[in-house]
Tab-separated table of N, CA, C and O in Angstrom:
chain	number	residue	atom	x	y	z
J	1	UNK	N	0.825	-1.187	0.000
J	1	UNK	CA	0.000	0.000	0.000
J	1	UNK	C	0.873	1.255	0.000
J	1	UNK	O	0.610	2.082	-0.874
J	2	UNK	N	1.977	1.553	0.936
J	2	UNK	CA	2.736	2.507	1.103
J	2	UNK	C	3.888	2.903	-0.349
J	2	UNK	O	4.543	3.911	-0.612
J	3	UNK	N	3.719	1.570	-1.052
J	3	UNK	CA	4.636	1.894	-2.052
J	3	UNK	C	3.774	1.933	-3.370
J	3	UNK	O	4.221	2.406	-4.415
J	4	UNK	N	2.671	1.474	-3.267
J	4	UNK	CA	2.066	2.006	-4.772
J	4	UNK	C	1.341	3.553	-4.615
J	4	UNK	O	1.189	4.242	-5.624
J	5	UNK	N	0.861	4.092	-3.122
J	5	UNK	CA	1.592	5.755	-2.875
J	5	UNK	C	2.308	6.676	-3.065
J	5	UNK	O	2.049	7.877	-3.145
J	6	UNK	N	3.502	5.982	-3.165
J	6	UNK	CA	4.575	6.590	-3.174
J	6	UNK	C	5.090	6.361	-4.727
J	6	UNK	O	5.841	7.251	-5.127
J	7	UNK	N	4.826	5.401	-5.570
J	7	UNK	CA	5.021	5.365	-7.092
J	7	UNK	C	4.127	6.324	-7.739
J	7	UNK	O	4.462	6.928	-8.758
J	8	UNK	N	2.659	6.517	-6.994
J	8	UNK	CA	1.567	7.572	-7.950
J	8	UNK	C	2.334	9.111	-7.477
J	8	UNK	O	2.694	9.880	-8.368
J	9	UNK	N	2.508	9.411	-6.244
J	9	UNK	CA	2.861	10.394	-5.858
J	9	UNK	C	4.077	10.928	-6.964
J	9	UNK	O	3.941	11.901	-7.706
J	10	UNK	N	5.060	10.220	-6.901
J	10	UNK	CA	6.153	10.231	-7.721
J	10	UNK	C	5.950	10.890	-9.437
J	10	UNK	O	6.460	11.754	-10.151
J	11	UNK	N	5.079	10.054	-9.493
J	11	UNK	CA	4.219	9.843	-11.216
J	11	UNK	C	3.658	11.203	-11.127
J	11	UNK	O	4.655	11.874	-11.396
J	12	UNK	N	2.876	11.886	-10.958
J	12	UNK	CA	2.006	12.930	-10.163
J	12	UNK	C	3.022	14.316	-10.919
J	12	UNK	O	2.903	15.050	-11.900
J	13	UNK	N	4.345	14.066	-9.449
J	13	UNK	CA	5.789	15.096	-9.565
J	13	UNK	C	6.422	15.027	-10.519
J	13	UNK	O	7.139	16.022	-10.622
J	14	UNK	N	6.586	14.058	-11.631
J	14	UNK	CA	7.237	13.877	-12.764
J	14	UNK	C	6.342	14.340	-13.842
J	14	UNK	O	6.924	14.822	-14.814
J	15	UNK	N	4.908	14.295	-13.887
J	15	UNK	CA	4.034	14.984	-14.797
J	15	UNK	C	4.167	16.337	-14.815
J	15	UNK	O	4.334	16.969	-15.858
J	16	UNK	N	4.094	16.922	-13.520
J	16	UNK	CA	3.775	18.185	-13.557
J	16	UNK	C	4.852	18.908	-13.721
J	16	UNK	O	4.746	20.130	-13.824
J	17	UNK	N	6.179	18.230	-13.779
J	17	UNK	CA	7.582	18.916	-14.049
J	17	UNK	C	7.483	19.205	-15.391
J	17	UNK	O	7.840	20.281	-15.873
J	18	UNK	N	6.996	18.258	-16.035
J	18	UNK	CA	7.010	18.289	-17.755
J	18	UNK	C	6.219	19.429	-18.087
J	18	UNK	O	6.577	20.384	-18.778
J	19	UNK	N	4.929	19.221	-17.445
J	19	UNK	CA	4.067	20.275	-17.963
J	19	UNK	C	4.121	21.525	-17.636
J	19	UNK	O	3.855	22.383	-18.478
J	20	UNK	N	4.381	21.768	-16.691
J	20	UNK	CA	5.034	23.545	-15.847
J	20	UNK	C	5.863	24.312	-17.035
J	20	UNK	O	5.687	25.531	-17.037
J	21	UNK	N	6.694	23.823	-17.995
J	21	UNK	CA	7.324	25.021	-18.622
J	21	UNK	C	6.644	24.860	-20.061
J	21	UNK	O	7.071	25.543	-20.992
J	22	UNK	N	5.832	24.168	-20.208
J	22	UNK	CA	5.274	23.696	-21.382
J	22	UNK	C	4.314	25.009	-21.527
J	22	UNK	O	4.474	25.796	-22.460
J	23	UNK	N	3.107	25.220	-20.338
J	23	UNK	CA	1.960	26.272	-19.905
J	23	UNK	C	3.125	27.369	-20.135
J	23	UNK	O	2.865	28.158	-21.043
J	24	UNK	N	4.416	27.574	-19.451
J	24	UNK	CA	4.795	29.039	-18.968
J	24	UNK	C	5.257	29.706	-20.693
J	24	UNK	O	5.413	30.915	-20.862
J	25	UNK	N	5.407	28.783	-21.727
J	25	UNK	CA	6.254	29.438	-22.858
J	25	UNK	C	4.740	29.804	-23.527
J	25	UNK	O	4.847	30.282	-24.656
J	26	UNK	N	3.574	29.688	-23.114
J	26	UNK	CA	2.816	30.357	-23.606
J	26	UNK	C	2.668	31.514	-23.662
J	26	UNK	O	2.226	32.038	-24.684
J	27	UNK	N	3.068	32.354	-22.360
J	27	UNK	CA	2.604	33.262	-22.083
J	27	UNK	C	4.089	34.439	-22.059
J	27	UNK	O	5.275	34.108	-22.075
J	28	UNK	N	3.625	35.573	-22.026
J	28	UNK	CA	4.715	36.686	-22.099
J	28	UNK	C	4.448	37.399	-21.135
J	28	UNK	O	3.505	38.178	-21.279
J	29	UNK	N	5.213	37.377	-19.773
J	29	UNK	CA	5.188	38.306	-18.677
J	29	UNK	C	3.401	38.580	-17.999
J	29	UNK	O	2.967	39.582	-17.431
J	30	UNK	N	2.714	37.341	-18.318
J	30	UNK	CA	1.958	37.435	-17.594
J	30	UNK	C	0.152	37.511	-18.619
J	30	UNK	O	-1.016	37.459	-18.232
J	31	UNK	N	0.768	37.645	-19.931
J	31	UNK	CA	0.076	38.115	-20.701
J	31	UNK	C	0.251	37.324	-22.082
J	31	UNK	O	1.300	36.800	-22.455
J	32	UNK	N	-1.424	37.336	-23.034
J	32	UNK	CA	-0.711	36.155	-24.158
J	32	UNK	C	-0.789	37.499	-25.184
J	32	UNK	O	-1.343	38.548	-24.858
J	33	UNK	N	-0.142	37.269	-26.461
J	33	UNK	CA	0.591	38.495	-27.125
J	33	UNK	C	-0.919	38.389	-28.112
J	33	UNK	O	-1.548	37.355	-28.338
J	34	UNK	N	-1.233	39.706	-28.567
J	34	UNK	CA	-2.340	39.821	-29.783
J	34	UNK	C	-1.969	40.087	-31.192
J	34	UNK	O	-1.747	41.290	-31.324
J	35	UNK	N	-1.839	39.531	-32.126
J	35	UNK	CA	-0.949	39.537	-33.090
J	35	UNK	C	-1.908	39.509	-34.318
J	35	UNK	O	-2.608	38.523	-34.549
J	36	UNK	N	-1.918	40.980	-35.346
J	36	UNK	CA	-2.923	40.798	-36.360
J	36	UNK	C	-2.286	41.318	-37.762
J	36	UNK	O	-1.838	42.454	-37.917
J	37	UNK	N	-2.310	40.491	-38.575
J	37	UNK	CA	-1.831	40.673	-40.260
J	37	UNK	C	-2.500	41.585	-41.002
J	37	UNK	O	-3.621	41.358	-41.457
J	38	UNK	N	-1.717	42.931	-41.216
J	38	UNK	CA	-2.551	44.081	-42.257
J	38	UNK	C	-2.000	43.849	-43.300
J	38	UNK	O	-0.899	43.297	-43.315
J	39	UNK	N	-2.680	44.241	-44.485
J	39	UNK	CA	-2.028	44.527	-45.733
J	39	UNK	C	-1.872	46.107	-46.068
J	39	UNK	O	-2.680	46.967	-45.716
J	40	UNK	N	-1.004	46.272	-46.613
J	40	UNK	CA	-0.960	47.704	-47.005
J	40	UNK	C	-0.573	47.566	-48.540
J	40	UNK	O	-0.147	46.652	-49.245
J	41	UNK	N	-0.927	48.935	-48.735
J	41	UNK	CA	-0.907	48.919	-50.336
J	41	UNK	C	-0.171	50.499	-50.378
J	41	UNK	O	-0.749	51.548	-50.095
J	42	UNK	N	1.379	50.335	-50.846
J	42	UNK	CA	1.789	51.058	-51.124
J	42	UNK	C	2.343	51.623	-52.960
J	42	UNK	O	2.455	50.716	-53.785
J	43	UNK	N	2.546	52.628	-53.274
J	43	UNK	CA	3.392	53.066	-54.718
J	43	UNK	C	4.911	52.898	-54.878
J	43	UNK	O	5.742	53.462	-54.166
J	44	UNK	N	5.170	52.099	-55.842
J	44	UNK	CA	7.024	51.888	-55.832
J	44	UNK	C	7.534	53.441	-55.991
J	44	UNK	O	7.156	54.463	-55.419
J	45	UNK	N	8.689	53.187	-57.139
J	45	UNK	CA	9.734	54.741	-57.669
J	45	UNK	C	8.768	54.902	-58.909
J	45	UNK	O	8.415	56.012	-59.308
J	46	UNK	N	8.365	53.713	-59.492
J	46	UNK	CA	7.484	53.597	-60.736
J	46	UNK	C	6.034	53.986	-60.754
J	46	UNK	O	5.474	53.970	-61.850
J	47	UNK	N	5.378	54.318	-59.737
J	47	UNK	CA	4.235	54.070	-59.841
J	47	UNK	C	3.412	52.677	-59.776
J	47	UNK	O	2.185	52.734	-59.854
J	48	UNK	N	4.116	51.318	-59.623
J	48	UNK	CA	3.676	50.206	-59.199
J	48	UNK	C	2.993	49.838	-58.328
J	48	UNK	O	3.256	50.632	-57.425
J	49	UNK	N	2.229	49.115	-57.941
J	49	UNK	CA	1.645	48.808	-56.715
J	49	UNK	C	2.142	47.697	-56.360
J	49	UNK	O	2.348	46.654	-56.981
J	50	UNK	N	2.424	48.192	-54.678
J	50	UNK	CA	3.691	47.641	-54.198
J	50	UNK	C	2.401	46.785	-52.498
J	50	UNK	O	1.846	47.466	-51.635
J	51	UNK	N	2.363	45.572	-52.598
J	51	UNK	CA	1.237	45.090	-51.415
J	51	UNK	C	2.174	44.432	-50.579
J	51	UNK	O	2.841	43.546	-51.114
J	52	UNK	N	2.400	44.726	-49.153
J	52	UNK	CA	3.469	44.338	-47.981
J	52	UNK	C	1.809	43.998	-47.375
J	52	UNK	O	0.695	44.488	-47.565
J	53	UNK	N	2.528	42.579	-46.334
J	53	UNK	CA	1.961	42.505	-45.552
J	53	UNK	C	2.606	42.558	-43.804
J	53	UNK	O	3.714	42.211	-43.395
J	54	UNK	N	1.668	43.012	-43.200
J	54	UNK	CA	2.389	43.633	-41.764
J	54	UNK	C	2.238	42.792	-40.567
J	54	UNK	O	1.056	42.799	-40.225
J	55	UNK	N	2.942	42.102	-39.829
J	55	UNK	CA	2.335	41.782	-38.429
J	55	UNK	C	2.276	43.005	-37.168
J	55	UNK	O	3.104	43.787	-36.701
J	56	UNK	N	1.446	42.831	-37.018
J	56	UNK	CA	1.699	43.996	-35.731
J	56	UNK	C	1.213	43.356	-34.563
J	56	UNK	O	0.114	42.806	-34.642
J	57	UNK	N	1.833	43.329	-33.500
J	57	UNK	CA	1.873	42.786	-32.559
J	57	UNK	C	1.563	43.816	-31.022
J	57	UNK	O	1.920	44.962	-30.751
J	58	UNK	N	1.077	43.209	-30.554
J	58	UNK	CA	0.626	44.133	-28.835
J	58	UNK	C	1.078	43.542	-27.474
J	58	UNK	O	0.794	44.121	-26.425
């Protein structure tokens, strides 16, 4: 009894080691980042139309 306790307990501490930095690289200082793709439509030297797309991030 005391040792199939002490194997779950164990099992338990070895899960949650794995998973602890797995959750933390989600997040940025506390916060999850908002990240949205614009297009812009700019004019070259030519008069071309020149379409960049932007991430902008918060």
């Amino acid at each position: 009894m005391r040792g199939t306790t002490f194997a779950m307990a164990l099992a338990m501490t070895i899960a949650l080691a794995f998973t602890a930095p797995v959750q933390a690289a989600n997040y940025s200082y506390g916060g999850q980042q908002n990240c949205v793709v614009k297009t812009v439509k700019t004019y070259g030297a030519y008069g071309r139309v020149v379409i960049k797309k932007m991430r902008i991030c918060k």
